Coordinates of C-alpha atoms in Angstrom, one line a residue:
M209 CA 0.0 0.0 0.0
T210 CA 1.2 3.5 -0.9
D211 CA -0.2 6.8 0.5
V212 CA 2.2 9.0 -1.5
A213 CA 4.3 8.2 -4.6
I214 CA 7.1 10.7 -4.9
C215 CA 8.3 11.0 -8.5
I216 CA 11.6 12.3 -9.8
A217 CA 12.6 12.8 -13.4
T218 CA 16.3 12.8 -14.0
C219 CA 18.8 13.2 -16.8
R220 CA 22.6 13.3 -16.4
R221 CA 22.5 14.7 -12.9
P222 CA 23.5 11.7 -10.7
Q223 CA 24.9 13.9 -7.9
G224 CA 21.8 16.0 -7.7
L225 CA 19.6 12.9 -7.8
R226 CA 21.4 11.3 -5.0
R227 CA 21.0 14.6 -3.0
T228 CA 17.3 14.5 -3.7
L229 CA 16.9 10.9 -2.7
E230 CA 18.9 11.3 0.5
S231 CA 16.7 14.2 1.5
L232 CA 13.6 12.0 1.0
A233 CA 15.2 9.2 3.2
A234 CA 15.3 11.8 6.0
L235 CA 11.6 12.8 5.8
D236 CA 9.8 13.1 9.2
T237 CA 6.7 11.1 8.3
E238 CA 4.9 7.9 9.1
R239 CA 3.0 7.8 5.8
D240 CA 3.6 4.9 3.4
V241 CA 5.9 6.3 0.7
T242 CA 7.2 4.9 -2.6
V243 CA 9.8 6.8 -4.6
V244 CA 9.7 6.5 -8.4
V245 CA 12.7 7.6 -10.5
A246 CA 12.7 7.9 -14.3
D247 CA 16.1 8.4 -16.1
N248 CA 15.9 10.1 -19.5
D249 CA 19.4 9.1 -20.5
A250 CA 19.1 5.7 -22.0
E251 CA 22.8 5.5 -22.8
G252 CA 24.6 6.8 -19.7
R253 CA 21.9 5.7 -17.2
E254 CA 23.8 7.5 -14.4
G255 CA 20.5 8.0 -12.6
I256 CA 19.8 4.3 -12.6
A257 CA 23.2 3.6 -11.2
A258 CA 22.7 6.1 -8.4
V259 CA 19.3 4.5 -7.5
E260 CA 20.8 1.0 -7.5
A261 CA 23.6 2.1 -5.3
L262 CA 21.2 3.5 -2.7
K263 CA 19.0 0.4 -2.9
R264 CA 22.1 -1.8 -2.2
A265 CA 22.8 0.4 0.8
G266 CA 19.4 -0.2 2.3
Y267 CA 17.3 2.8 1.2
R268 CA 14.5 3.7 3.5
W269 CA 11.6 3.6 1.0
P270 CA 10.5 1.2 -1.8
L271 CA 12.4 2.6 -4.7
I272 CA 11.3 2.1 -8.4
A273 CA 13.6 3.0 -11.2
M274 CA 13.0 3.0 -15.0
T275 CA 14.6 4.3 -18.2
V276 CA 12.6 6.5 -20.6
A277 CA 14.4 6.3 -23.9
E278 CA 12.6 9.1 -25.8
R279 CA 14.1 12.4 -24.8
G280 CA 11.6 14.8 -23.3
I281 CA 10.5 16.2 -20.0
P282 CA 6.8 15.4 -20.5
Q283 CA 7.6 12.0 -21.8
V284 CA 9.4 11.2 -18.5
R285 CA 6.7 12.8 -16.4
N286 CA 4.0 10.7 -18.1
A287 CA 6.0 7.5 -17.5
L288 CA 6.3 8.5 -13.8
V289 CA 2.6 9.2 -13.5
R290 CA 1.6 5.9 -15.1
T291 CA 3.8 4.0 -12.7
A292 CA 2.7 6.0 -9.7
L293 CA -1.0 5.6 -10.4
A294 CA -0.6 1.9 -10.9
L295 CA 0.6 1.5 -7.2
P296 CA -2.0 -0.1 -5.0
H297 CA -4.2 2.4 -3.1
V298 CA -2.0 5.4 -4.0
R299 CA -3.7 8.6 -2.8
F300 CA -1.3 11.3 -3.8
V301 CA 1.5 11.8 -6.4
A302 CA 4.3 14.3 -5.5
M303 CA 6.9 15.6 -7.8
L304 CA 10.4 17.0 -7.2
D305 CA 13.2 17.9 -9.5
D306 CA 16.6 16.2 -9.5
D307 CA 18.3 19.4 -8.4
E308 CA 16.2 19.8 -5.2
A309 CA 16.4 18.6 -1.6
A310 CA 13.4 18.4 0.6
E311 CA 13.3 19.5 4.2
P312 CA 12.4 16.8 6.8
G313 CA 9.0 18.3 7.3
W314 CA 8.2 18.8 3.6
L315 CA 5.7 16.0 3.1
H316 CA 3.9 16.6 6.4
A317 CA 3.4 20.2 5.4
M318 CA 2.2 19.3 2.0
L319 CA -0.4 16.8 3.3
A320 CA -1.5 19.2 6.1
C321 CA -2.2 21.9 3.6
Q322 CA -4.1 19.5 1.4
A323 CA -6.2 18.3 4.3
A324 CA -7.0 21.9 5.3
T325 CA -7.9 23.2 1.8
H326 CA -9.1 20.0 0.1
A327 CA -7.0 21.1 -2.9
D328 CA -6.4 18.8 -5.9
V329 CA -3.0 20.4 -6.4
V330 CA -0.7 21.8 -3.7
G331 CA 2.5 23.7 -4.5
G332 CA 5.3 24.5 -2.1
A333 CA 8.2 26.9 -1.6
V334 CA 11.4 26.5 -3.5
L335 CA 14.4 28.1 -1.8
R336 CA 17.6 28.7 -3.8
A337 CA 21.2 27.8 -3.2
L338 CA 23.5 29.4 -5.7
E339 CA 26.7 27.6 -6.7
G340 CA 30.0 29.4 -6.5
E341 CA 30.7 33.1 -6.2
V342 CA 27.6 35.0 -7.3
P343 CA 28.3 38.2 -9.3
P344 CA 26.8 41.2 -7.4
W345 CA 24.6 42.1 -10.4
A346 CA 23.0 38.7 -10.4
A347 CA 22.3 38.4 -6.7
S348 CA 18.9 40.1 -6.8
H349 CA 17.7 38.9 -10.2
P350 CA 14.0 37.7 -9.9
L351 CA 14.7 34.3 -11.5
L352 CA 17.3 33.5 -8.9
Q353 CA 15.1 34.4 -5.9
P354 CA 13.2 31.9 -3.7
K355 CA 9.7 31.0 -5.1
T356 CA 7.6 31.8 -2.1
R357 CA 4.2 33.4 -1.5
G358 CA 4.4 34.5 2.1
Q359 CA 1.5 32.4 3.4
S360 CA -0.3 29.2 2.9
G361 CA -3.8 28.8 1.6
V362 CA -5.9 28.5 -1.5
V363 CA -4.5 30.0 -4.7
P364 CA -5.8 30.4 -8.3
L365 CA -3.1 28.2 -9.9
V366 CA 0.2 26.3 -9.2
E367 CA 2.4 26.5 -12.3
S368 CA 5.3 24.0 -11.7
T369 CA 6.0 20.4 -10.7
A370 CA 9.3 21.5 -9.1
N371 CA 7.6 21.0 -5.7
V372 CA 4.0 19.7 -5.9
L373 CA 1.5 17.3 -4.5
I374 CA -1.4 16.1 -6.7
D375 CA -4.5 14.1 -5.7
A376 CA -4.2 10.8 -7.5
E377 CA -7.8 10.7 -8.7
A378 CA -7.6 14.3 -10.1
L379 CA -4.4 13.3 -12.0
R380 CA -6.0 10.1 -13.3
A381 CA -8.9 12.1 -14.7
M382 CA -6.4 14.0 -17.0
G383 CA -5.8 10.9 -19.1
D384 CA -3.0 8.4 -19.7
A385 CA -0.6 11.1 -20.9
P386 CA -1.5 14.3 -18.9
F387 CA 1.7 16.2 -19.8
D388 CA 1.8 17.5 -23.4
E389 CA 4.6 15.6 -25.2
A390 CA 4.8 18.1 -28.0
M391 CA 6.6 20.3 -25.4
A392 CA 9.4 17.7 -25.0
L393 CA 12.4 20.0 -24.5
T394 CA 10.8 23.5 -24.3
G395 CA 9.6 23.3 -20.8
G396 CA 6.1 24.4 -19.7
S397 CA 4.3 21.1 -19.9
D398 CA 3.6 21.4 -16.1
K399 CA 1.9 24.8 -16.4
Q400 CA 0.1 23.5 -19.4
L401 CA -1.4 20.6 -17.4
F402 CA -2.3 22.7 -14.4
T403 CA -4.0 25.3 -16.6
R404 CA -6.1 22.4 -18.0
M405 CA -6.9 21.3 -14.5
Q406 CA -7.8 24.8 -13.5
R407 CA -10.2 25.1 -16.5
A408 CA -11.7 21.8 -15.4
G409 CA -12.6 23.3 -12.0
R410 CA -9.8 21.8 -9.9
R411 CA -8.7 23.4 -6.7
F412 CA -5.2 24.7 -6.0
A413 CA -3.4 25.6 -2.7
W414 CA 0.0 26.7 -1.6
A415 CA 2.0 25.3 1.4
E416 CA 4.6 27.9 2.3
D417 CA 6.2 25.7 4.9
A418 CA 6.6 22.7 2.5
R419 CA 10.1 23.7 1.5
V420 CA 12.7 22.3 -0.9
T421 CA 16.0 23.9 -1.8
E422 CA 17.1 24.0 -5.5
L423 CA 20.8 24.1 -6.3
I424 CA 21.4 26.5 -9.1
P425 CA 24.7 25.7 -10.9
A426 CA 27.1 28.5 -11.9
S427 CA 26.3 27.8 -15.6
R428 CA 22.8 29.3 -15.0
I429 CA 24.1 32.4 -13.2
T430 CA 24.9 34.2 -16.4
S431 CA 23.2 37.1 -18.3
K432 CA 22.7 34.8 -21.3
W433 CA 21.0 32.1 -19.4
L434 CA 18.7 34.5 -17.5
L435 CA 17.7 36.4 -20.7
M436 CA 17.0 33.1 -22.6
R437 CA 15.0 31.8 -19.6
G438 CA 12.8 34.8 -19.9
Y439 CA 12.5 34.2 -23.6
R440 CA 11.5 30.6 -23.0
I441 CA 8.9 31.5 -20.3
G442 CA 7.3 34.0 -22.6
M443 CA 7.2 31.3 -25.4
T444 CA 5.8 28.5 -23.3
D445 CA 3.2 30.8 -21.6
M446 CA 2.0 31.8 -25.0
I447 CA 1.9 28.2 -26.2
T448 CA -0.4 27.5 -23.2
T449 CA -2.6 30.4 -24.1
I450 CA -2.8 29.4 -27.7
T451 CA -3.7 25.8 -26.7
H452 CA -6.7 27.0 -24.7
E453 CA -7.8 30.1 -26.7
G454 CA -6.5 29.7 -30.2
T455 CA -3.8 31.7 -32.0
L456 CA -5.9 34.7 -33.0
K457 CA -7.5 35.2 -29.6
A458 CA -4.2 34.7 -27.9
A459 CA -2.5 37.3 -30.2
R460 CA -5.2 39.8 -29.4
S461 CA -5.2 39.3 -25.7
E462 CA -1.4 39.4 -25.4
A463 CA -0.7 42.2 -28.0
H464 CA -0.5 45.0 -25.4
R465 CA 1.8 43.0 -23.2
I466 CA 4.1 42.2 -26.1
V467 CA 4.3 45.8 -27.2
G468 CA 4.8 46.9 -23.6
G469 CA 7.5 44.4 -23.0
F470 CA 9.5 45.5 -26.1
V471 CA 9.1 49.2 -25.3
V472 CA 9.5 49.2 -21.6
G473 CA 12.2 46.5 -21.6
S474 CA 14.4 48.1 -24.3
L475 CA 14.1 51.7 -23.2
G476 CA 14.5 50.7 -19.5
A477 CA 17.7 48.8 -20.3
A478 CA 19.1 51.6 -22.3
L479 CA 18.5 54.1 -19.5
T480 CA 20.5 52.4 -16.8
L481 CA 24.2 51.8 -16.2
D482 CA 23.5 49.2 -13.5
K483 CA 24.0 45.8 -15.0
G484 CA 21.6 44.0 -12.8
K485 CA 18.8 46.4 -13.6
R486 CA 19.7 46.3 -17.3
I487 CA 19.4 42.5 -17.4
V488 CA 16.1 42.5 -15.6
R489 CA 14.6 45.1 -17.9
L490 CA 16.0 43.6 -21.0
G491 CA 14.4 40.3 -19.8
Q492 CA 11.0 41.9 -20.4
A493 CA 11.9 42.4 -24.0
Y494 CA 13.1 38.8 -24.3
R495 CA 9.9 37.5 -22.7
A496 CA 7.9 39.5 -25.3
A497 CA 10.1 38.1 -28.1
G498 CA 9.4 34.6 -26.8
K499 CA 5.6 35.3 -27.1
V500 CA 6.1 36.4 -30.7
A501 CA 8.1 33.3 -31.4
A502 CA 5.3 31.1 -30.1
L503 CA 2.8 32.9 -32.3
T504 CA 5.0 32.3 -35.3
G505 CA 5.5 28.6 -34.5
H506 CA 9.1 28.8 -33.3
R507 CA 10.2 26.5 -30.5
Y508 CA 13.3 27.1 -28.4
E509 CA 14.4 23.9 -26.7
E510 CA 16.0 25.2 -23.5
Y511 CA 16.2 21.7 -21.9
R512 CA 18.3 20.2 -24.7
K513 CA 21.3 21.3 -22.6
V514 CA 21.6 19.8 -19.1
H515 CA 23.0 22.1 -16.4
G516 CA 24.5 20.8 -13.2
A517 CA 25.7 17.4 -12.1

């Protein structure tokens, strides 16, 4: 019997995966937990090797590992979901990334919030640990700040699987492949799914005290990565809007934001000598450009490159 299946997608980050799994072994909970790992590197299979090593050492929880040969984040997430929902009596499916570590009270906080709000989807706070010496201009960039909301309770939408708990029946109702596999390496399939669930009337909540810490590698603390992350977010947000509203309606509803992003972002960047402010403001223009790219059918595959180890 499994109360909670905790799912982790991994690809070429065995050190991060081991850190994640070790944090789950230290959870302060009496619930029945099964951990499911899917490795998206069919050749190297470093994630599988990390799992097998922990199993040989006597890992605390039942630990299931599989390889997903087709490259793509939603492909892996769908494989994880299918395996998790097949477990006997599973009530909840949780998801973490392979660069995150959960605090001991993480699962308890998630379940307490779900019980209090009766939410179908509960998101939790993601703290950030930045690798190496952080340039002063980057320290305050919004994309490198903790993802917190200040308090727990019902919210309109949870956008990410980076730290989430989903009711098993609500997830099962979304079909055999709830994550859109057309978004294989673009990112955004999690927000796409949760937007569908929102439109279907599902309830969302936030557990501020259900904390995990994401390790951000030095290769992501660069102006290029931060700008292109903004571009990608603009693109995948627009893809989600197009999916639910159609291209013409999406273009009309987002036109003023696109124009505003280009104008405010470009002018704002030109009018400051502060590098940190310039990158943040220029990011608005990049996000607007990402929306235009989505409208014209362009796809930027951010996740083709793996950061971290």
